[in-house]
CSV table of C-alpha atoms in Angstrom, one decimal:
chain,number,residue,atom,x,y,z
A,1,MET,CA,107.3,121.2,84.1
A,2,THR,CA,107.9,117.8,82.6
A,3,ILE,CA,107.3,114.9,84.9
A,4,ASP,CA,109.3,111.8,84.2
A,5,VAL,CA,107.3,108.9,85.6
A,6,ILE,CA,109.2,105.6,85.9
A,7,PRO,CA,106.7,102.7,85.7
A,8,GLY,CA,107.0,99.8,88.1
A,9,ALA,CA,104.9,97.2,89.9
A,10,ALA,CA,103.6,98.2,93.3
A,11,HIS,CA,104.6,96.2,96.4
A,12,SER,CA,103.3,96.5,100.0
A,13,ALA,CA,105.6,98.4,102.3
A,14,VAL,CA,103.8,96.8,105.3
A,15,ALA,CA,105.0,93.4,104.1
A,16,SER,CA,108.6,94.6,104.1
A,17,SER,CA,110.7,93.9,107.1
A,18,GLN,CA,112.6,97.1,106.6
A,19,GLY,CA,111.6,100.6,105.6
A,20,ILE,CA,113.6,103.6,104.5
A,21,LYS,CA,115.8,104.6,107.5
A,22,ARG,CA,117.7,107.5,105.9
A,23,VAL,CA,117.7,109.4,102.6
A,24,VAL,CA,121.0,111.0,101.4
A,25,ALA,CA,120.7,113.3,98.4
A,26,SER,CA,124.1,114.2,96.9
A,27,ASN,CA,124.9,117.0,94.4
A,28,LEU,CA,121.4,117.0,92.8
A,29,VAL,CA,121.1,119.0,89.7
A,30,LYS,CA,117.9,119.3,87.7
A,31,THR,CA,117.5,121.3,84.5
A,32,TYR,CA,114.4,121.9,82.4
A,33,GLY,CA,115.9,123.1,79.1
A,34,SER,CA,117.8,126.2,79.8
A,35,THR,CA,116.2,126.6,83.3
A,36,VAL,CA,118.2,125.3,86.2
A,37,ALA,CA,115.8,124.2,89.1
A,38,LEU,CA,118.4,122.6,91.4
A,39,ARG,CA,122.1,123.4,91.5
A,40,GLY,CA,124.1,120.8,93.4
A,41,VAL,CA,121.8,120.2,96.3
A,42,ASP,CA,123.0,118.0,99.2
A,43,ALA,CA,120.5,117.0,101.9
A,44,VAL,CA,119.8,114.3,104.5
A,45,PHE,CA,116.4,113.1,105.6
A,46,GLU,CA,116.2,111.0,108.7
A,47,CYS,CA,113.4,108.6,109.9
A,48,ALA,CA,111.2,109.6,112.8
A,49,ARG,CA,111.5,113.3,112.2
A,50,VAL,CA,109.8,116.1,110.2
A,51,THR,CA,112.1,118.0,107.8
A,52,LEU,CA,110.6,121.3,106.6
A,53,ILE,CA,111.7,122.4,103.1
A,54,GLU,CA,111.4,126.2,102.8
A,55,GLY,CA,112.0,128.7,100.1
A,56,ALA,CA,110.4,131.2,97.8
A,57,ASN,CA,108.4,130.3,94.7
A,58,GLY,CA,110.8,128.9,92.1
A,59,SER,CA,113.5,128.0,94.6
A,60,GLY,CA,113.3,124.2,93.7
A,61,LYS,CA,111.3,122.9,96.6
A,62,THR,CA,108.8,120.9,94.6
A,63,THR,CA,111.4,119.6,92.2
A,64,LEU,CA,113.5,118.3,95.2
A,65,LEU,CA,110.4,116.6,96.6
A,66,GLY,CA,109.6,115.1,93.2
A,67,ILE,CA,113.2,113.7,92.9
A,68,LEU,CA,112.9,112.2,96.4
A,69,GLY,CA,109.6,110.7,95.4
A,70,THR,CA,111.1,109.2,92.2
A,71,VAL,CA,108.6,110.9,90.0
A,72,ILE,CA,111.2,113.3,88.6
A,73,ARG,CA,114.6,112.2,87.4
A,74,ALA,CA,117.6,114.3,88.4
A,75,SER,CA,119.8,115.5,85.6
A,76,SER,CA,122.8,114.5,87.7
A,77,GLY,CA,123.5,113.6,91.3
A,78,LYS,CA,122.3,110.7,93.4
A,79,VAL,CA,119.8,109.8,96.0
A,80,ASP,CA,120.6,106.9,98.4
A,81,TYR,CA,117.6,105.4,100.2
A,82,GLN,CA,119.2,103.5,103.0
A,83,PRO,CA,119.1,100.5,103.3
A,84,PHE,CA,117.6,100.1,99.8
A,85,GLY,CA,120.2,102.1,97.9
A,86,ASP,CA,118.7,103.1,94.5
A,87,ASP,CA,116.3,100.1,94.1
A,88,ARG,CA,113.3,102.0,92.8
A,89,MET,CA,110.9,99.1,93.2
A,90,ARG,CA,111.5,98.7,96.9
A,91,VAL,CA,111.8,102.5,97.4
A,92,ARG,CA,108.5,103.3,95.8
A,93,SER,CA,106.7,100.8,97.9
A,94,ALA,CA,107.9,102.6,101.0
A,95,ILE,CA,107.0,106.1,99.9
A,96,GLY,CA,103.7,107.9,100.7
A,97,TRP,CA,103.3,110.9,98.3
A,98,LEU,CA,100.9,113.8,98.6
A,99,SER,CA,101.2,116.0,95.6
A,100,HIS,CA,100.2,119.6,95.4
A,101,GLU,CA,97.5,118.3,93.1
A,102,THR,CA,95.4,115.5,94.6
A,103,LEU,CA,95.6,113.4,91.4
A,104,ALA,CA,92.5,111.5,92.4
A,105,TYR,CA,90.3,109.9,89.8
A,106,PRO,CA,87.5,112.4,89.5
A,107,ASP,CA,84.7,109.9,88.4
A,108,LEU,CA,85.5,107.5,91.3
A,109,THR,CA,84.3,108.1,94.8
A,110,GLY,CA,86.7,108.9,97.6
A,111,ARG,CA,86.3,105.4,98.9
A,112,GLN,CA,87.0,103.9,95.5
A,113,ASN,CA,90.2,106.0,95.2
A,114,VAL,CA,91.4,104.7,98.6
A,115,GLU,CA,90.5,101.1,97.9
A,116,LEU,CA,92.2,101.2,94.5
A,117,VAL,CA,95.5,102.3,96.1
A,118,ALA,CA,95.1,99.7,98.9
A,119,ARG,CA,94.8,96.9,96.3
A,120,LEU,CA,97.9,98.2,94.5
A,121,HIS,CA,99.8,97.8,97.8
A,122,GLY,CA,98.4,94.3,98.4
A,123,LEU,CA,96.1,95.3,101.2
A,124,ASP,CA,92.6,94.2,101.9
A,125,PRO,CA,90.6,97.2,100.5
A,126,VAL,CA,87.7,96.9,102.9
A,127,GLU,CA,89.9,96.8,106.0
A,128,ALA,CA,92.1,99.6,104.6
A,129,TRP,CA,89.0,101.8,103.9
A,130,SER,CA,87.6,101.2,107.4
A,131,ARG,CA,90.9,102.4,109.0
A,132,ALA,CA,91.2,105.4,106.7
A,133,GLU,CA,87.5,106.4,107.1
A,134,GLU,CA,87.9,106.7,110.9
A,135,ARG,CA,91.4,108.1,110.9
A,136,PHE,CA,90.8,110.9,108.4
A,137,GLU,CA,87.1,111.4,109.2
A,138,LEU,CA,86.0,110.7,105.7
A,139,GLY,CA,82.2,111.3,105.9
A,140,VAL,CA,79.4,111.0,103.4
A,141,PHE,CA,81.3,113.1,100.9
A,142,ALA,CA,83.7,110.2,100.3
A,143,ARG,CA,80.9,108.2,98.8
A,144,ARG,CA,80.4,110.8,96.1
A,145,PRO,CA,82.5,111.2,92.9
A,146,MET,CA,85.6,113.2,93.7
A,147,ARG,CA,84.7,115.8,91.1
A,148,THR,CA,81.8,116.8,93.2
A,149,CYS,CA,83.9,117.3,96.4
A,150,SER,CA,85.5,120.5,97.7
A,151,ARG,CA,89.2,121.0,97.5
A,152,GLY,CA,89.6,120.3,101.2
A,153,GLN,CA,87.6,117.1,101.0
A,154,ARG,CA,89.7,115.9,98.0
A,155,GLN,CA,92.8,116.7,100.1
A,156,ARG,CA,91.7,114.5,103.0
A,157,VAL,CA,91.1,111.6,100.6
A,158,ALA,CA,94.5,112.2,99.0
A,159,LEU,CA,96.2,112.1,102.4
A,160,ALA,CA,94.4,108.9,103.4
A,161,ARG,CA,95.4,107.4,100.1
A,162,ALA,CA,99.1,108.4,100.5
A,163,LEU,CA,99.3,106.9,104.0
A,164,ILE,CA,97.2,103.7,103.5
A,165,HIS,CA,100.2,101.4,103.3
A,166,GLU,CA,102.1,102.8,106.3
A,167,PRO,CA,105.0,104.2,104.3
A,168,SER,CA,108.4,104.8,105.9
A,169,LEU,CA,109.0,108.0,103.9
A,170,VAL,CA,106.2,110.5,103.7
A,171,LEU,CA,106.4,113.4,101.2
A,172,LEU,CA,103.9,116.2,101.6
A,173,ASP,CA,103.7,119.0,99.0
A,174,GLU,CA,101.4,121.9,100.2
A,175,PRO,CA,99.4,119.5,102.5
A,176,THR,CA,97.2,122.3,104.0
A,177,ALA,CA,95.8,123.3,100.5
A,178,GLY,CA,92.0,123.6,100.9
A,179,LEU,CA,91.9,122.6,104.5
A,180,ASP,CA,90.0,124.6,107.1
A,181,ARG,CA,91.2,125.1,110.7
A,182,ALA,CA,89.9,121.7,111.8
A,183,GLY,CA,91.4,120.0,108.8
A,184,VAL,CA,94.8,121.5,109.5
A,185,GLY,CA,94.6,120.4,113.1
A,186,ARG,CA,93.8,116.9,111.9
A,187,LEU,CA,96.7,117.0,109.5
A,188,ILE,CA,99.1,118.0,112.3
A,189,ALA,CA,97.9,115.1,114.5
A,190,VAL,CA,98.4,112.7,111.6
A,191,ILE,CA,102.0,113.9,111.0
A,192,GLU,CA,102.7,113.5,114.7
A,193,ASP,CA,101.4,109.9,114.5
A,194,GLU,CA,103.5,109.2,111.5
A,195,VAL,CA,106.7,110.4,113.3
A,196,ARG,CA,105.8,108.3,116.4
A,197,ARG,CA,105.4,105.3,114.0
A,198,GLY,CA,109.0,105.9,112.8
A,199,ALA,CA,108.3,107.5,109.4
A,200,GLY,CA,110.5,110.2,108.0
A,201,VAL,CA,108.3,113.2,106.9
A,202,ALA,CA,109.4,115.9,104.4
A,203,VAL,CA,107.1,118.9,104.1
A,204,VAL,CA,107.0,121.7,101.5
A,205,SER,CA,104.6,124.5,102.4
A,206,HIS,CA,103.8,128.1,101.7
A,207,GLU,CA,102.7,128.2,105.4
A,208,PRO,CA,105.9,127.0,107.1
A,209,GLU,CA,104.9,128.5,110.4
A,210,VAL,CA,102.3,125.7,110.7
A,211,PHE,CA,105.0,123.1,110.6
A,212,ARG,CA,107.9,124.7,112.4
A,213,PRO,CA,106.8,123.4,115.8
A,214,LEU,CA,106.8,119.9,114.4
A,215,ALA,CA,110.1,120.1,112.5
A,216,SER,CA,113.4,118.9,114.0
A,217,ALA,CA,115.2,119.7,110.7
A,218,LYS,CA,115.0,122.4,108.1
A,219,ILE,CA,116.3,123.0,104.6
A,220,VAL,CA,116.1,126.4,103.0
A,221,LEU,CA,116.5,126.7,99.2
A,222,GLU,CA,117.2,129.7,97.2
A,223,ARG,CA,117.4,129.6,93.4
A,224,GLY,CA,118.0,125.9,93.5
A,225,ARG,CA,120.8,125.9,96.2
A,226,VAL,CA,120.7,125.0,99.8
A,227,ILE,CA,121.4,128.3,101.7
A,228,GLU,CA,120.6,126.8,105.2
A,229,ALA,CA,120.4,123.4,106.7
A,230,SER,CA,119.7,122.8,110.4
A,231,SER,CA,118.9,120.0,112.7
A,232,ALA,CA,117.9,119.7,116.3
A,233,ARG,CA,119.8,116.5,116.7
């Protein structure tokens, strides 16, 4: 898969008077050479709710999440981030992204990874770390290079990093990867906190049963098409 990363300066979402209230994806198509990953996908993501994206391997879930996160360019179609429209600079500052891969700098400690992202968002790194350390129970392991940490430990640091700036749109791709039962419980509590805060949360997972009790909306993909979309409100 080719990832098209669009460079841009980081800005603090906390400093913005408005976050993303609603995301409307219209007729999204994505092709990789002769492979069609998305075929005219329409979807709506609201704030203050969890939207679960389901589907088999190869159905287009991660591609859809990547387009929403502005790290993959759609071949055609549009995403409207209300009230920002398609202003990528403002949109990116309001997104919290947890990739299937943690994408942490392996030779930096967990703390250094978190503080680096805090600085990019214009936050005080020491204060940001203090909040993250408590919220995500980042113990002694977070003071070691990330390459020495377990998959679950790296995942906890990655989640802390993704949420450090209080984003209004949270995108989670396989967030339970590497987590033990306690870690999954902590993740669920964090997602509930984010929804109460008013963030919209979109989740892709091979364990959808974990997130169904939290979700008030669901999108099911099959071979790049939406075959089911439901909402509790």
